[in-house]
Every structure is written in C-alpha cells, then in structure tokens.
Coordinates of C-alpha atoms in Angstrom, one line a residue:
X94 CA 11.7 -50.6 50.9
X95 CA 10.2 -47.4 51.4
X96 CA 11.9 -44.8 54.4
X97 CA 9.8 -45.9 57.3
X98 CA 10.2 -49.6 56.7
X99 CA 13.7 -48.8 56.4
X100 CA 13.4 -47.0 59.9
X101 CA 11.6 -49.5 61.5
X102 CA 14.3 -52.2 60.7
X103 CA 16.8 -50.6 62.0
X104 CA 15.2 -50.4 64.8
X105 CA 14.3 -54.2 65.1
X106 CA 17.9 -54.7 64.5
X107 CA 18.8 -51.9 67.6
X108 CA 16.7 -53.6 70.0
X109 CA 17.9 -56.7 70.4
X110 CA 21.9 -55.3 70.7
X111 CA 20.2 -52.9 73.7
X112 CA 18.5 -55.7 75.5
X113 CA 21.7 -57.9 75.4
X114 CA 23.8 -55.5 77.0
X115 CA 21.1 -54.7 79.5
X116 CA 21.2 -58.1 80.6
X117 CA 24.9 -58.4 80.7
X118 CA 25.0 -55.4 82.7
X119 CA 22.1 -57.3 84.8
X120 CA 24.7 -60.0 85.2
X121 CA 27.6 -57.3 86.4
X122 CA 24.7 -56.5 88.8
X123 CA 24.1 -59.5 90.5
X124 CA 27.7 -60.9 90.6
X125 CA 28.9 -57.8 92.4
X126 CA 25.8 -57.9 94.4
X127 CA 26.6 -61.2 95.3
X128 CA 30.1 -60.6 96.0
X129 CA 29.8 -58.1 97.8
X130 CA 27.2 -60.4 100.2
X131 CA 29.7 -62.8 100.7
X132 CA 32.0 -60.0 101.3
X133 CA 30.0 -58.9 104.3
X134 CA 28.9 -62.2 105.9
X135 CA 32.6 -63.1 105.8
X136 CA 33.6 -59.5 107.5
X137 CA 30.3 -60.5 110.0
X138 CA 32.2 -64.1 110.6
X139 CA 35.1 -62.8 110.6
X140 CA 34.0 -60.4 113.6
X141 CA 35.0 -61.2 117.4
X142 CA 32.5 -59.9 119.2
X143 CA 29.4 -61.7 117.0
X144 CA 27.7 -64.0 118.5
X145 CA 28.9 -63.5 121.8
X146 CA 26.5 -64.0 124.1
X147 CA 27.3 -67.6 124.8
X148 CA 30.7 -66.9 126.0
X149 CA 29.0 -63.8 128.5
X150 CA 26.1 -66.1 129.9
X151 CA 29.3 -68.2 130.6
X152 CA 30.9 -65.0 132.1
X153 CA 27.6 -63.6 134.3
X154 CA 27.4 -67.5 135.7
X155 CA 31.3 -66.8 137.2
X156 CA 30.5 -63.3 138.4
X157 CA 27.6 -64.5 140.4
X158 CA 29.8 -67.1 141.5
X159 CA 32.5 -64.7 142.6
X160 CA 29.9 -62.1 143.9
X161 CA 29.1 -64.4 145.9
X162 CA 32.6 -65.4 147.1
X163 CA 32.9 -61.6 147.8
X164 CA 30.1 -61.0 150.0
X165 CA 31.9 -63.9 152.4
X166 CA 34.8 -62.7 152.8
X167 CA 32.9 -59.0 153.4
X168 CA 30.5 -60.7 156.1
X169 CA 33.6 -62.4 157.6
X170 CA 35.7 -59.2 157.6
X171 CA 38.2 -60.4 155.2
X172 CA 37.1 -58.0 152.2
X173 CA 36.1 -54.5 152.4
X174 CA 33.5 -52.4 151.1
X175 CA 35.4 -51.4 147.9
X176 CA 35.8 -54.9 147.0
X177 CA 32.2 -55.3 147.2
X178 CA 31.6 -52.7 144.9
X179 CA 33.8 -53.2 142.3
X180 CA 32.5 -57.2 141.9
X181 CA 29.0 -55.6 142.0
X182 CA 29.6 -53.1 139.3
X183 CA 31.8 -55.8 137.2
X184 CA 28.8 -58.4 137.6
X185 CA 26.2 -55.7 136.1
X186 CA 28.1 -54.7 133.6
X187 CA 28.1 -58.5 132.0
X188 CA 24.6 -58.5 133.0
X189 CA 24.1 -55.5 130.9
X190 CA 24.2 -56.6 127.5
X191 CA 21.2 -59.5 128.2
X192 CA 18.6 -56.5 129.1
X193 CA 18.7 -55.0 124.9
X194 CA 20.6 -58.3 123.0
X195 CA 17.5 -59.6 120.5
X196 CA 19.4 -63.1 120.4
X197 CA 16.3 -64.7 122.1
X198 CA 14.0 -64.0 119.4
X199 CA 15.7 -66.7 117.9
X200 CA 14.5 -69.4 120.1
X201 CA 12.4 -72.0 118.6
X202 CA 10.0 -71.8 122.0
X203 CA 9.4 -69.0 124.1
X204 CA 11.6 -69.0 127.1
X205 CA 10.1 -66.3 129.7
X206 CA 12.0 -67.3 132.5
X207 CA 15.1 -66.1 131.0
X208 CA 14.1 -62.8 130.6
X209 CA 12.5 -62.8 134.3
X210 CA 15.9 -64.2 135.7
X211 CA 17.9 -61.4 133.9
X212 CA 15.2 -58.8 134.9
X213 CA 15.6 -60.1 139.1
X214 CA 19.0 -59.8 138.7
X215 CA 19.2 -56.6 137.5
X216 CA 16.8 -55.8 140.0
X217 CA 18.5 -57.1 142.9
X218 CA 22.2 -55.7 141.4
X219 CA 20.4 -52.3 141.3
X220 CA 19.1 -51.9 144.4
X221 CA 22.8 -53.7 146.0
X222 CA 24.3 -50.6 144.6
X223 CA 22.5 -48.0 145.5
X224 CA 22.8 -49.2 149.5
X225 CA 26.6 -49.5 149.0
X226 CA 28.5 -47.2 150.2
X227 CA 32.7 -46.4 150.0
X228 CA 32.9 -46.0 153.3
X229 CA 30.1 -47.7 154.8
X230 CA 31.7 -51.0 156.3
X231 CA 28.3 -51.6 158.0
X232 CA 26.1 -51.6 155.5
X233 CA 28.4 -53.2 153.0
X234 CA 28.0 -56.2 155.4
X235 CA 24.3 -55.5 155.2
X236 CA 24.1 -55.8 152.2
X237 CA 27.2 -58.7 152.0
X238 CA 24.4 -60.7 153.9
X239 CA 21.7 -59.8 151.7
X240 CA 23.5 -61.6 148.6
X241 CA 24.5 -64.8 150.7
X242 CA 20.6 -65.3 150.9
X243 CA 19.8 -64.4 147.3
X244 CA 23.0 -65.2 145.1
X245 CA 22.7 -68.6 146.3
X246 CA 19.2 -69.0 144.5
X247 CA 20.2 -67.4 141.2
X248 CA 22.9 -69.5 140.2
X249 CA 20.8 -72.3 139.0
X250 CA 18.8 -70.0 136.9
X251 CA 22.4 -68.3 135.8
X252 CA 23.2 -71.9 134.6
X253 CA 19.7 -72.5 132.6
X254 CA 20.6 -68.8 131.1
X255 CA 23.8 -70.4 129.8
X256 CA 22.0 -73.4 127.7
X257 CA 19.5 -70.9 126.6
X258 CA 22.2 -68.4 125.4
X259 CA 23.9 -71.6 123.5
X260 CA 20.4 -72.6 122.0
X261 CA 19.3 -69.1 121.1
X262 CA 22.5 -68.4 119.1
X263 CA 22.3 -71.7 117.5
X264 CA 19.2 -71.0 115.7
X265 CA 20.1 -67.7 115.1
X266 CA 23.2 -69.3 113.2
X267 CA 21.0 -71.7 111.6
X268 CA 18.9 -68.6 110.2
X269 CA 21.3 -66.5 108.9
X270 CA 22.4 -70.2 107.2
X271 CA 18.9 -70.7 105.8
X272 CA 18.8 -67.0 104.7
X273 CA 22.0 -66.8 103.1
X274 CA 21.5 -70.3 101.4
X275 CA 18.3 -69.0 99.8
X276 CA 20.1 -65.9 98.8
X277 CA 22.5 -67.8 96.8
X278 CA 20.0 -70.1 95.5
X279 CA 18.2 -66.8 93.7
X280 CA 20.8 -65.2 93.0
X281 CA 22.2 -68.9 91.2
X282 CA 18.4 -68.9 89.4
X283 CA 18.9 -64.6 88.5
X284 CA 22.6 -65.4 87.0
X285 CA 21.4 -68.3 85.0
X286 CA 18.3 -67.0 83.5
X287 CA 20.6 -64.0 82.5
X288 CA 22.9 -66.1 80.9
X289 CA 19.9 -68.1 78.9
X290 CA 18.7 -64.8 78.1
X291 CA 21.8 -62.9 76.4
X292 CA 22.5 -66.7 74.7
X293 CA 19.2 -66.0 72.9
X294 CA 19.7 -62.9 72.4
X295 CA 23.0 -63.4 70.8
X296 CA 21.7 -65.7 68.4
X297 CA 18.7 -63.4 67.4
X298 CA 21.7 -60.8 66.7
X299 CA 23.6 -63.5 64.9
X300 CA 20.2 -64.1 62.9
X301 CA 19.5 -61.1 62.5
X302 CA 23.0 -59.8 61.1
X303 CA 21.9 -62.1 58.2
X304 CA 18.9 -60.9 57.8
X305 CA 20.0 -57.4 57.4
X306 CA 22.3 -58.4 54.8
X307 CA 19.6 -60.2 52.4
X308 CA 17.8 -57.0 53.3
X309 CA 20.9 -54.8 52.1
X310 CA 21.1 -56.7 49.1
X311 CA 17.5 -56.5 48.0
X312 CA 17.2 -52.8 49.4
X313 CA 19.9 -52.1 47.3
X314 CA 18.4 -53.7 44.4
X315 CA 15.3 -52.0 45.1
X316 CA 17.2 -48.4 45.6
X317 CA 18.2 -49.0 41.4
X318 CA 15.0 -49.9 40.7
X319 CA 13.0 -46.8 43.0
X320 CA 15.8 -44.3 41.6
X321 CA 15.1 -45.2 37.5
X322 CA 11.1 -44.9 38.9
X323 CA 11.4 -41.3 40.0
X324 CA 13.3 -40.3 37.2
X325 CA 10.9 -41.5 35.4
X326 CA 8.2 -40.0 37.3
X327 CA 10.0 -36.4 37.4
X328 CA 10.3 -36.7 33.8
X329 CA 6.4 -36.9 33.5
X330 CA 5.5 -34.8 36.5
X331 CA 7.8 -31.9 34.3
X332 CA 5.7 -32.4 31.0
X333 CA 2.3 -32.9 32.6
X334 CA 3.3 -29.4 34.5
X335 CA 4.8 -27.7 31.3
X336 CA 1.1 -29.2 29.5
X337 CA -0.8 -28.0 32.6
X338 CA 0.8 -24.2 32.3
X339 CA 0.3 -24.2 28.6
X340 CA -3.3 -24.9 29.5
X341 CA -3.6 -22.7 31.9
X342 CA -2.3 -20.0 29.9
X343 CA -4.3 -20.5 26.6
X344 CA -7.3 -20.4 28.8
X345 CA -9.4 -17.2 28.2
X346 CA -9.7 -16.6 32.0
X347 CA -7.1 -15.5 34.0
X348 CA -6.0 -17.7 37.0
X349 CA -3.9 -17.9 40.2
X350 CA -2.9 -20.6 42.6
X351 CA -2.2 -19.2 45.9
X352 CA -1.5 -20.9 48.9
X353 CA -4.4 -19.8 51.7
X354 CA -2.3 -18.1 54.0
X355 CA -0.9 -16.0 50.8
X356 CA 2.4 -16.5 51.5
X357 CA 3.5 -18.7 48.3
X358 CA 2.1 -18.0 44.8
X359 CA 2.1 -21.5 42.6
X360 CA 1.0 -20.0 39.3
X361 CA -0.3 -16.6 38.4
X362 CA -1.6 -15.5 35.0
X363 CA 0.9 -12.8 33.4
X364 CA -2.3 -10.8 33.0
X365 CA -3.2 -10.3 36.6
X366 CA 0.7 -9.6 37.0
X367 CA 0.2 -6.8 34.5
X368 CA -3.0 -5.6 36.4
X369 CA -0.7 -5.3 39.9
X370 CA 1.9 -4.1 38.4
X371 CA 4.0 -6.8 39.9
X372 CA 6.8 -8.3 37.6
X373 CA 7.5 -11.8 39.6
X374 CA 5.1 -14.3 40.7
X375 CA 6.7 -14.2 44.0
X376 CA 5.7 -10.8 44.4
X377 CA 2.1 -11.0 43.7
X378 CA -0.3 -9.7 46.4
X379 CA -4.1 -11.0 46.0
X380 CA -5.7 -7.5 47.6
X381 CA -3.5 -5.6 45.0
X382 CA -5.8 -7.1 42.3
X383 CA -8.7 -6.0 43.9
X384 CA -10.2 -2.5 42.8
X385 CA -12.4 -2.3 46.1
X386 CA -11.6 -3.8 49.3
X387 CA -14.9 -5.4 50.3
X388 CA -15.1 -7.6 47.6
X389 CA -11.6 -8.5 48.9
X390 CA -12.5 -9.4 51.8
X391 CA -15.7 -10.7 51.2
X392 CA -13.7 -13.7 48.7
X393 CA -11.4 -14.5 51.2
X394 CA -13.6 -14.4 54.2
X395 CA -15.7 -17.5 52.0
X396 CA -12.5 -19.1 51.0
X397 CA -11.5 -19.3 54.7
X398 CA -14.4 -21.0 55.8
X399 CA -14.3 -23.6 52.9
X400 CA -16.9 -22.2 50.5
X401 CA -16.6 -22.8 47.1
X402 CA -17.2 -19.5 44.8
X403 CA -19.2 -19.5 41.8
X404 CA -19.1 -16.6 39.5
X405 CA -19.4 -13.7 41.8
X406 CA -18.9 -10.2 40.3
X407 CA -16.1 -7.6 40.8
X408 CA -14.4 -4.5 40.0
X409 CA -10.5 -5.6 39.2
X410 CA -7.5 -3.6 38.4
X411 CA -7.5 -0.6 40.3
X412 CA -5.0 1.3 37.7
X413 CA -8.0 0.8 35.1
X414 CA -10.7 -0.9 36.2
X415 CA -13.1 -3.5 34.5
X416 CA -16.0 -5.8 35.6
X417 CA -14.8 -9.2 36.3
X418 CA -16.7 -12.8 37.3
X419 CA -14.8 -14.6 39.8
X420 CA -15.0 -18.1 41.0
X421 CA -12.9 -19.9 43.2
X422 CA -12.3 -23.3 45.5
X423 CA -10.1 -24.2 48.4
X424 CA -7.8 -27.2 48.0
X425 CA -4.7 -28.5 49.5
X426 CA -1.4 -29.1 47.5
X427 CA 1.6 -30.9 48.9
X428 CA -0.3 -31.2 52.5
X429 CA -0.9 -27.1 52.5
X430 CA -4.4 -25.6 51.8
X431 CA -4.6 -23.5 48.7
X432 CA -6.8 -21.5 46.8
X433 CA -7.4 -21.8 43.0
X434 CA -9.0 -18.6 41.5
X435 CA -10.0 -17.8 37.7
X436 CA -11.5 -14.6 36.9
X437 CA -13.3 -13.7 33.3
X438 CA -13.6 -9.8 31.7
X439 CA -17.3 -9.2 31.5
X440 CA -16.8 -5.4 31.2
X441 CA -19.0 -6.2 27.9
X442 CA -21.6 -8.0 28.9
X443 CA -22.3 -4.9 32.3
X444 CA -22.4 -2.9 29.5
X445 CA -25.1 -4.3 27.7
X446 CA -26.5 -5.2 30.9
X447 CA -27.0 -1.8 31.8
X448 CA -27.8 -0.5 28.5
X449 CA -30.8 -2.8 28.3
X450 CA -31.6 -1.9 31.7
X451 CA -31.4 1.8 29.9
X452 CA -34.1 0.6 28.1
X453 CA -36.4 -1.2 29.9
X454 CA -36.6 2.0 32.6
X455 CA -36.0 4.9 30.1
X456 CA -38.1 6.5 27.5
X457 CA -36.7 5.9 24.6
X458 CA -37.4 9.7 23.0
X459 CA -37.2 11.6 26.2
X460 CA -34.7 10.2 27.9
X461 CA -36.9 10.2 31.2
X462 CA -38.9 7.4 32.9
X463 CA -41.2 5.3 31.2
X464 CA -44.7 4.3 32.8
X465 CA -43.8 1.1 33.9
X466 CA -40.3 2.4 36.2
X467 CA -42.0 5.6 36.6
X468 CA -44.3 3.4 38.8
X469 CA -41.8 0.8 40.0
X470 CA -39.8 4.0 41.5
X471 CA -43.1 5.8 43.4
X472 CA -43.9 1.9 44.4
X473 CA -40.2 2.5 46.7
X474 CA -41.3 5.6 47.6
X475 CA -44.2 4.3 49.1
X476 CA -43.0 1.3 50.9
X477 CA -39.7 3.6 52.7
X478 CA -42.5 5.5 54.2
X479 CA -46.2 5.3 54.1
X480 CA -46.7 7.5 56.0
X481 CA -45.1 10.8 54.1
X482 CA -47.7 12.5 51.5
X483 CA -47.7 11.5 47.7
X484 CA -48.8 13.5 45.2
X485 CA -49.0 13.1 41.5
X486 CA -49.5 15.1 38.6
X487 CA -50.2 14.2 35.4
X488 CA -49.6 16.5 32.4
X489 CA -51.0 16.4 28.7
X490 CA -49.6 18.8 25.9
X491 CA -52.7 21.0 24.3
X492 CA -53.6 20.1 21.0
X493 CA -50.5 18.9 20.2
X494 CA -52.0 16.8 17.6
X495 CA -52.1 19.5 15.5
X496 CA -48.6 20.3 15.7
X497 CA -47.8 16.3 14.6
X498 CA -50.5 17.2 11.5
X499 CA -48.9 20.8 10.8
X500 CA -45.4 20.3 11.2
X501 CA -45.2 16.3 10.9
X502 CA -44.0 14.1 13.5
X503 CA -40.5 14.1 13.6
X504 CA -41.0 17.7 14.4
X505 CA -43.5 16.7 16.8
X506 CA -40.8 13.9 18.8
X507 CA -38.5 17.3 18.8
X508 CA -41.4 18.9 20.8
X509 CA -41.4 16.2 23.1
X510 CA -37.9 16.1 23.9
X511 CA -37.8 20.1 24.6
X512 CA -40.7 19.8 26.6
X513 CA -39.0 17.1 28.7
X514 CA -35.8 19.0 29.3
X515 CA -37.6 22.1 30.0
X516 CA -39.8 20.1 32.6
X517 CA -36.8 18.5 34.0
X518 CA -34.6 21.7 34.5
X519 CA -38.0 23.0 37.1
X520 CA -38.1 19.7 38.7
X521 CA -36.9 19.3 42.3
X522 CA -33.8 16.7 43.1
X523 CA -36.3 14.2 44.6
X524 CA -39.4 14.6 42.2
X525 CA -39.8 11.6 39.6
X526 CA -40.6 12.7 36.1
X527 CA -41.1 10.1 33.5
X528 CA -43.2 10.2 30.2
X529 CA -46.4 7.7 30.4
X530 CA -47.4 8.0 27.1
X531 CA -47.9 9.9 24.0
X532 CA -47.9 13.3 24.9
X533 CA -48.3 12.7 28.6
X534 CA -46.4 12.7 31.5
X535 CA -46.4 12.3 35.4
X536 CA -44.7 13.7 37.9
X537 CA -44.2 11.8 41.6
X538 CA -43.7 14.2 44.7
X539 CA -42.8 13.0 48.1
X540 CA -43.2 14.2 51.4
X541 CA -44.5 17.6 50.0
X542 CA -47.9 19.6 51.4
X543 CA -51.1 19.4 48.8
X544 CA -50.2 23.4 48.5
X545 CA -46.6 22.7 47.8
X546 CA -47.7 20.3 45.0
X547 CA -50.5 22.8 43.7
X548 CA -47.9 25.5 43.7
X549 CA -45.5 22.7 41.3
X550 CA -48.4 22.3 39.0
X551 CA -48.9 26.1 38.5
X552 CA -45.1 26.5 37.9
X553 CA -44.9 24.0 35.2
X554 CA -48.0 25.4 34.0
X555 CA -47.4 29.1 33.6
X556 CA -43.0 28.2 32.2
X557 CA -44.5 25.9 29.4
X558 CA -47.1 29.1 28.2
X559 CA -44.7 31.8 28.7
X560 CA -41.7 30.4 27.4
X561 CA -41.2 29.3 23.3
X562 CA -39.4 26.2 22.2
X563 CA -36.9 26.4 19.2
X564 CA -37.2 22.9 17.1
X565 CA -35.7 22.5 14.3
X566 CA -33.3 25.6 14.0
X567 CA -36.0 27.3 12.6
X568 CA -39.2 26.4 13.9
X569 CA -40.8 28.3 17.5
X570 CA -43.8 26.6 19.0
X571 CA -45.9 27.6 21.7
X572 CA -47.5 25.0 23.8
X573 CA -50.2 25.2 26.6
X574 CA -50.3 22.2 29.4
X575 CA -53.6 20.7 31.0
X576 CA -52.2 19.1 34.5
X577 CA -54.2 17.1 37.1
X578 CA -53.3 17.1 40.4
X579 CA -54.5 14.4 43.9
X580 CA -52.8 13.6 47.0
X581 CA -52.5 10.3 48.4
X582 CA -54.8 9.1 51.0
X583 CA -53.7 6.8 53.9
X584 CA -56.1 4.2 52.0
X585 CA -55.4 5.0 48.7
X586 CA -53.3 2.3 46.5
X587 CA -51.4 3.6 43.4
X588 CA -53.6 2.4 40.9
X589 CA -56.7 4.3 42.3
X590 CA -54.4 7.7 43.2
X591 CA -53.5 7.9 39.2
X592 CA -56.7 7.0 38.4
X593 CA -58.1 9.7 40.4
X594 CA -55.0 12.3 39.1
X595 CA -56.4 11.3 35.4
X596 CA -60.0 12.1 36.0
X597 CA -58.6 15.7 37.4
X598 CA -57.0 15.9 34.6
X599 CA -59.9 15.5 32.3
X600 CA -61.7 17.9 34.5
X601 CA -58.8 20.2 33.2
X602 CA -59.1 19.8 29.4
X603 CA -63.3 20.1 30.0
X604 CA -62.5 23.5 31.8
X605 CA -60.8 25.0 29.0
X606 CA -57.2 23.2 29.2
X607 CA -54.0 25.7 30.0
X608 CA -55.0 25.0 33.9
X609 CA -54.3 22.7 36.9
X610 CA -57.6 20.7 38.7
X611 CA -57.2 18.7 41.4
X612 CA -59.2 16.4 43.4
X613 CA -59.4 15.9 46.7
X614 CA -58.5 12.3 48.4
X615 CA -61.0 9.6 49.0
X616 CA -61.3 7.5 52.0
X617 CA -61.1 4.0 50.9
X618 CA -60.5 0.7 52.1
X619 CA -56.8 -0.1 52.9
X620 CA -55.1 -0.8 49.8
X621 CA -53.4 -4.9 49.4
X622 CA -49.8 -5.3 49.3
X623 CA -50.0 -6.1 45.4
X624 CA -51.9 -3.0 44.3
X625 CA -49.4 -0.9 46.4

C-alpha cells in the first residue's frame, strides 16, 4: 500500500469516529434543549399571575358592580366624593390590563364587541375622572348620577366579557398544548434518528476496526516486501549511476548537468573543473567556463526558453582559451528543470578552417589577395556605399619575362614577393592590394578623388624605378611598372570598370610602358545586382 492510500485510509477510518461523536453531541443537544423547554413551561405553569385574565374579567364585573353601589350612596349623600374616586380609580385600574392583554387573539371567532365594551368603558371611566373633583360634592353627585344611568347597561356586557375571557384563555391553553405536544413529538423523531444514526455508525467503526487490522496485516506484509524492492532497486540505481559516470567520463566531450536555475551541479566533467579552476563540483559556476560573456548569455537565454542547442561554437577557458562546439537540452530531473551540456575541442579543426580560408583568399607566393577575394572584398566596398568613388589600378611588371629567362624562375617568384612587400609598405590602410595573376596586380581605392588615385599610380610608379630589389643575397634588379588607371561610374558594374582599367593599361605598355594611362568613365546602363 503505497503513502497516499495509506493516508486516505486513515482517513476513512477518522471519519466515521468524528461523525459519531457529532451526533452524540447532537443528542447532548437536543436533550438539554428539551429539558430545558420543559424547564420553562413548568416555571410558565408554575407562575401566578399567567393566565389571569379570567379571574380579572371576574374582578372588573364586581367593580362595576360596586361602582355602581358607590355612586348610590354618593347621590343619596351617604358617600362622599373621595369614595367616588377611589372606586373609580380601582375600577380602571382592573380595566387596564384588557386595553394591551393579546389573550383575544386566541379566540376561535372574532369577538368585536368585547373590545368595544372594554373601549366604552374606558371611555366612560376616563371622562368620570376627569369631572371628579376632591372637593367637589356637587359634581361628584353629577357625575354619581351619570353612572346610575350608564353602569346599569354595562354590566351585562361585563358578564359576556367574563365567558369571553374563560373561552379566550382556553384556546390559548389548548395552543400552547398543541405547540408543546408537537415540540416533543420532533424532538422524540430528532433523538431517535440520532440514536439510529450513532448505532450505525458504531457498527461501521466496529467493522471497520477489522478491517484495519486485515489491512495492518497485509500492509505489513507488503512493507517486507516494498523494503527488499528498494533495496533492490538502490542497489541497481547505484550501478546503473556508477556505469552512467564511467560513461560519461570516457566520453571524449566534456559534460555537465546543471540544474536551470544553477544552483545544484549533478555532474561535471573534471576537465571543465580544471578549465574554472574550481576543485568541487559544488563550486562550479557555468559563466566561469565561458571565455566571452555573450556566448554566455546567448546559451542560457536559448536554454531558458526551451531551445534545444546543437553545436554552436565558442571560445572556453578564459585562463587559456580554445574553440569549443557546444550543444545542449533542457530536461527535468527529480521534478526540477535541468540543463545537460557537452562541449567538444575543435581548436584543430578552426585552425584548418582558417588556414584553408588562408588559401582560398590569399596568394599563395605573395601573401596578398588573390583575384577572386581581391573582387569579393571591392564587391563590399561597393554595396556599403555606392555612392563613394572607386578606382582601380592595375599594374604589370616590365619585361619581366626576361628576368624569369635570365635569372630562372625561382629568382623570378623572389621578384614577385619583393615587389609585393614594397607595394604593400606605400599602400594606404584602406586600399585593397591583391595579385591577379602572373605578374599583375590591382589595387582597389575607395572614396578617393580621380586625382588622388592618379597621384597613387605615379607614386607606385616612380618607388618601383627608383628603388633596386636585393633577391637572392646577391642578385639587384631593376624593375619598371606599366599601371592603368579608371574611376567608377554611377553605371559602371565591376566587371566593365576592370575591363576598362585593363584596356588603360594596354594603352600603357603601347606608349612605351614605365607610365600610368587612365581612362575616363563611361556612362552605361545601370549595372544588375549580379554583375555588381
């Protein structure tokens, strides 16, 4: 049984124990709540003044009676205006509790009269007292006479207000009965469904006691049985790990597994240690590897947004650096992304890369351009901006076939390479120099005047006549230079601004040689992109 069933049954088993005592305590509830009703309907019965407003309509009836008795002995002189007043006020006081008891909501009919009998009366009583007076024997007979011809009328109604009273309070009685009964009832219905329910909830806890201890007994059973697993499973989780870091470290790239936020190395290579100069693997930084910082940033910044890396080149070890291909791929490990990285030396194969990219742009004797980069590098020049003025020249060595035929051609490729260096060392920083062929080269200026380029050509001219070149320890040759000069026009392409230098040039060697010709620009068509 694995954690979370093991949770989730004790659980089941919790509930059932929470829910019985719930309802017991339910139980508590409504017996004390029940108690505690019988405790106040018996205080209620228990009461002497509830329910009395039988015994008061029996007690207004008499004081009419004896009001009335009053009022004869006041109108026959026998009784005094005090007397009068004191029945009065006694009379409304008794009459006072009718006007606000709610007893007659009880009734099982409407009885308006009663209400309009105890309203006269209070009426008549009201406006009796406010005539009387202390010391007014005159008007207490007055008003002695007044009740002998109205008291006399209001005892019969007094009487009804007495079986009214008695009927009114009997179905009141008979409510509260009713109401009470039905209280019971519920409360007999709450107590015994309670009762049922904690039964059946005792026997589910009874059940379920024995089903927790099959479940300890197999869980138990099953705890042998899961413990000889995993170490069994640790066992081969060890070897396959020991297997996977002999692996990793026979591999002729150098790895690392780094957790993404970089806070936890899993494996590092003891090479890249080496390379950062850190001694544990919990030390190791991934930026510390890193010769520049861009390509830093550039790996992690593709990392982070899931990319997978394939064999993108950079400069590792910044205490000695080499030329390193890179590739890399997010994953996760134990629920945490990580990042596995293997790097390979290729500090080799840049070098031959740019050896053979030596070659392909380099003349092999001279050590300047050849045609074809010569061209590829005006080509830029052209396309940063077509607007600034080109000129080329293009140079050819005087007889120098008859230095290859006197002296041989070794000391004719000696020539060649002075020449160049000589050419070179008058060259401005931007100019492009490369060898074309043979014994001719070409030189690319930009964003220099037709006069400016004239006054190049005559430079180069008149160093290569006046000055002598040692070959061979031993050997001093003179050499002359033929050059022909053009400037690019806004329609020109490449291929028709050297054919244009070449045919100045020519002009040069028919003119006697040892000079620089040029020819003007030509208006042409614009020139396509591909002959640019």
């Amino acid at each position: 049984m694995t954690g979370p069933d093991v949770a989730g049954a004790g659980k089941s088993r919790r509930w059932p124990v929470m829910l019985l005592i719930a309802l017991a305590a339910a139980m508590i509830v409504a017996a004390l709540a029940g108690l505690r009703l019988i405790s106040e309907k018996g205080d209620d019965y228990a009461s002497p003044g509830l329910h009395t407003e039988v015994w008061q309509s029996y007690q207004l009836r008499s004081e009419l009676q004896r009001l009335l008795d009053t009022a004869r002995a006041v109108d026959d002189g026998r009784a005094g205006a005090t007397s009068l007043i004191l029945r009065l006020g006694v009379m409304r006081n008794t009459l006072d509790p009718f006007r606000h008891t709610p007893v007659f909501d009880y009734l099982p009919q409407p009885r308006p009269e009663v209400h309009e009998t105890i309203e006269r009366l209070d009426a008549l009583s009201a406006g009796w007292m406010e005539r009387l007076n202390w010391q007014d024997q005159a008007g207490a007979r007055r008003v002695a006479a007044d009740m002998l011809a109205e008291l006399p009328a209001q005892l019969r109604p007094a009487h009804d207000l007495i079986v009214v009273s008695n009927i009114a309070v009997a179905a009141q009685l008979d409510r509260e009965r009713q109401a009470l009964q039905q209280t019971f009832h519920w409360l007999t219905v709450t107590l015994v469904l309670l009762a049922c329910g904690c039964l059946i909830l005792a026997l589910r806890i009874l059940s379920s006691q024995r089903r927790s201890r099959r479940l300890a007994g197999e869980l138990q059973a099953l705890n042998s049985s899961l413990e000889r697993r995993v170490q069994s499973r640790t066992r081969l989780l060890h070897e396959r790990e020991a297997l996977l870091r002999t692996i990793l470290d026979s591999t002729p790239s150098d790895v690392t597994l780094i957790s993404a936020d970089q806070r936890r190395v899993f494996y590092v290579s003891d090479d890249l240690l080496t390379q950062t100069g850190t001694r544990r693997a919990e030390d190791f930084h991934l930026e510390a590897l890193f010769d520049n910082g861009d390509d830093y940033r550039q790996l992690v910044a593709r990392l982070s947004r899931g990319e997978t890396v394939h064999q993108m080149e950079a400069r590792l070890c910044p205490s000695s650096p080499y030329w390193a291909l890179l590739s890399a791929r997010p994953l996760r490990i134990h629920a945490q992304s990580a990042w596995l990285i293997w790097s390979l030396d290729i500090t080799r194969r840049k070098a031959m890369e740019h050896e053979l990219q030596q070659l392909a742009s380099t003349d092999a004797l001279t050590g300047l351009y050849n045609r074809r980069a010569l061209l590829r590098a005006a080509v830029k020049q052209l396309r940063r901006d077509r607007r600034a003025p080109l000129s080329v020249l293009l140079i050819d060595i005087d007889h120098f076939k008859r230095i290859n035929d006197e002296y041989g051609h070794p000391i004719g490729d000696q020539a060649l390479r002075a020449l160049a260096h000589q050419l070179e060392a008058l060259m401005q920083d931007d100019a492009l120099l490369g060898r074309i062929g043979g014994e001719e080269f070409a030189v690319v200026l930009s964003g220099v005047s037709l006069e400016a380029a004239a006054l190049m050509a005559e430079r180069l001219r008149a160093a290569v006549a006046e000055a002598e070149l040692m070959v061979d320890d031993h050997i001093t040759l003179s050499m002359t230079l033929s050059i022909g000069l053009t400037q690019r026009h806004e329609s020109d392409s490449l291929k028709s601004l050297m054919m244009r230098a070449d045919r100045a040039l020519y002009r040069a060697k028919a003119e006697g040689r040892n000079r620089c010709c040029h020819l003007p620009p030509v208006e042409l068509a614009p020139p396509a992109l591909d002959e640019i």
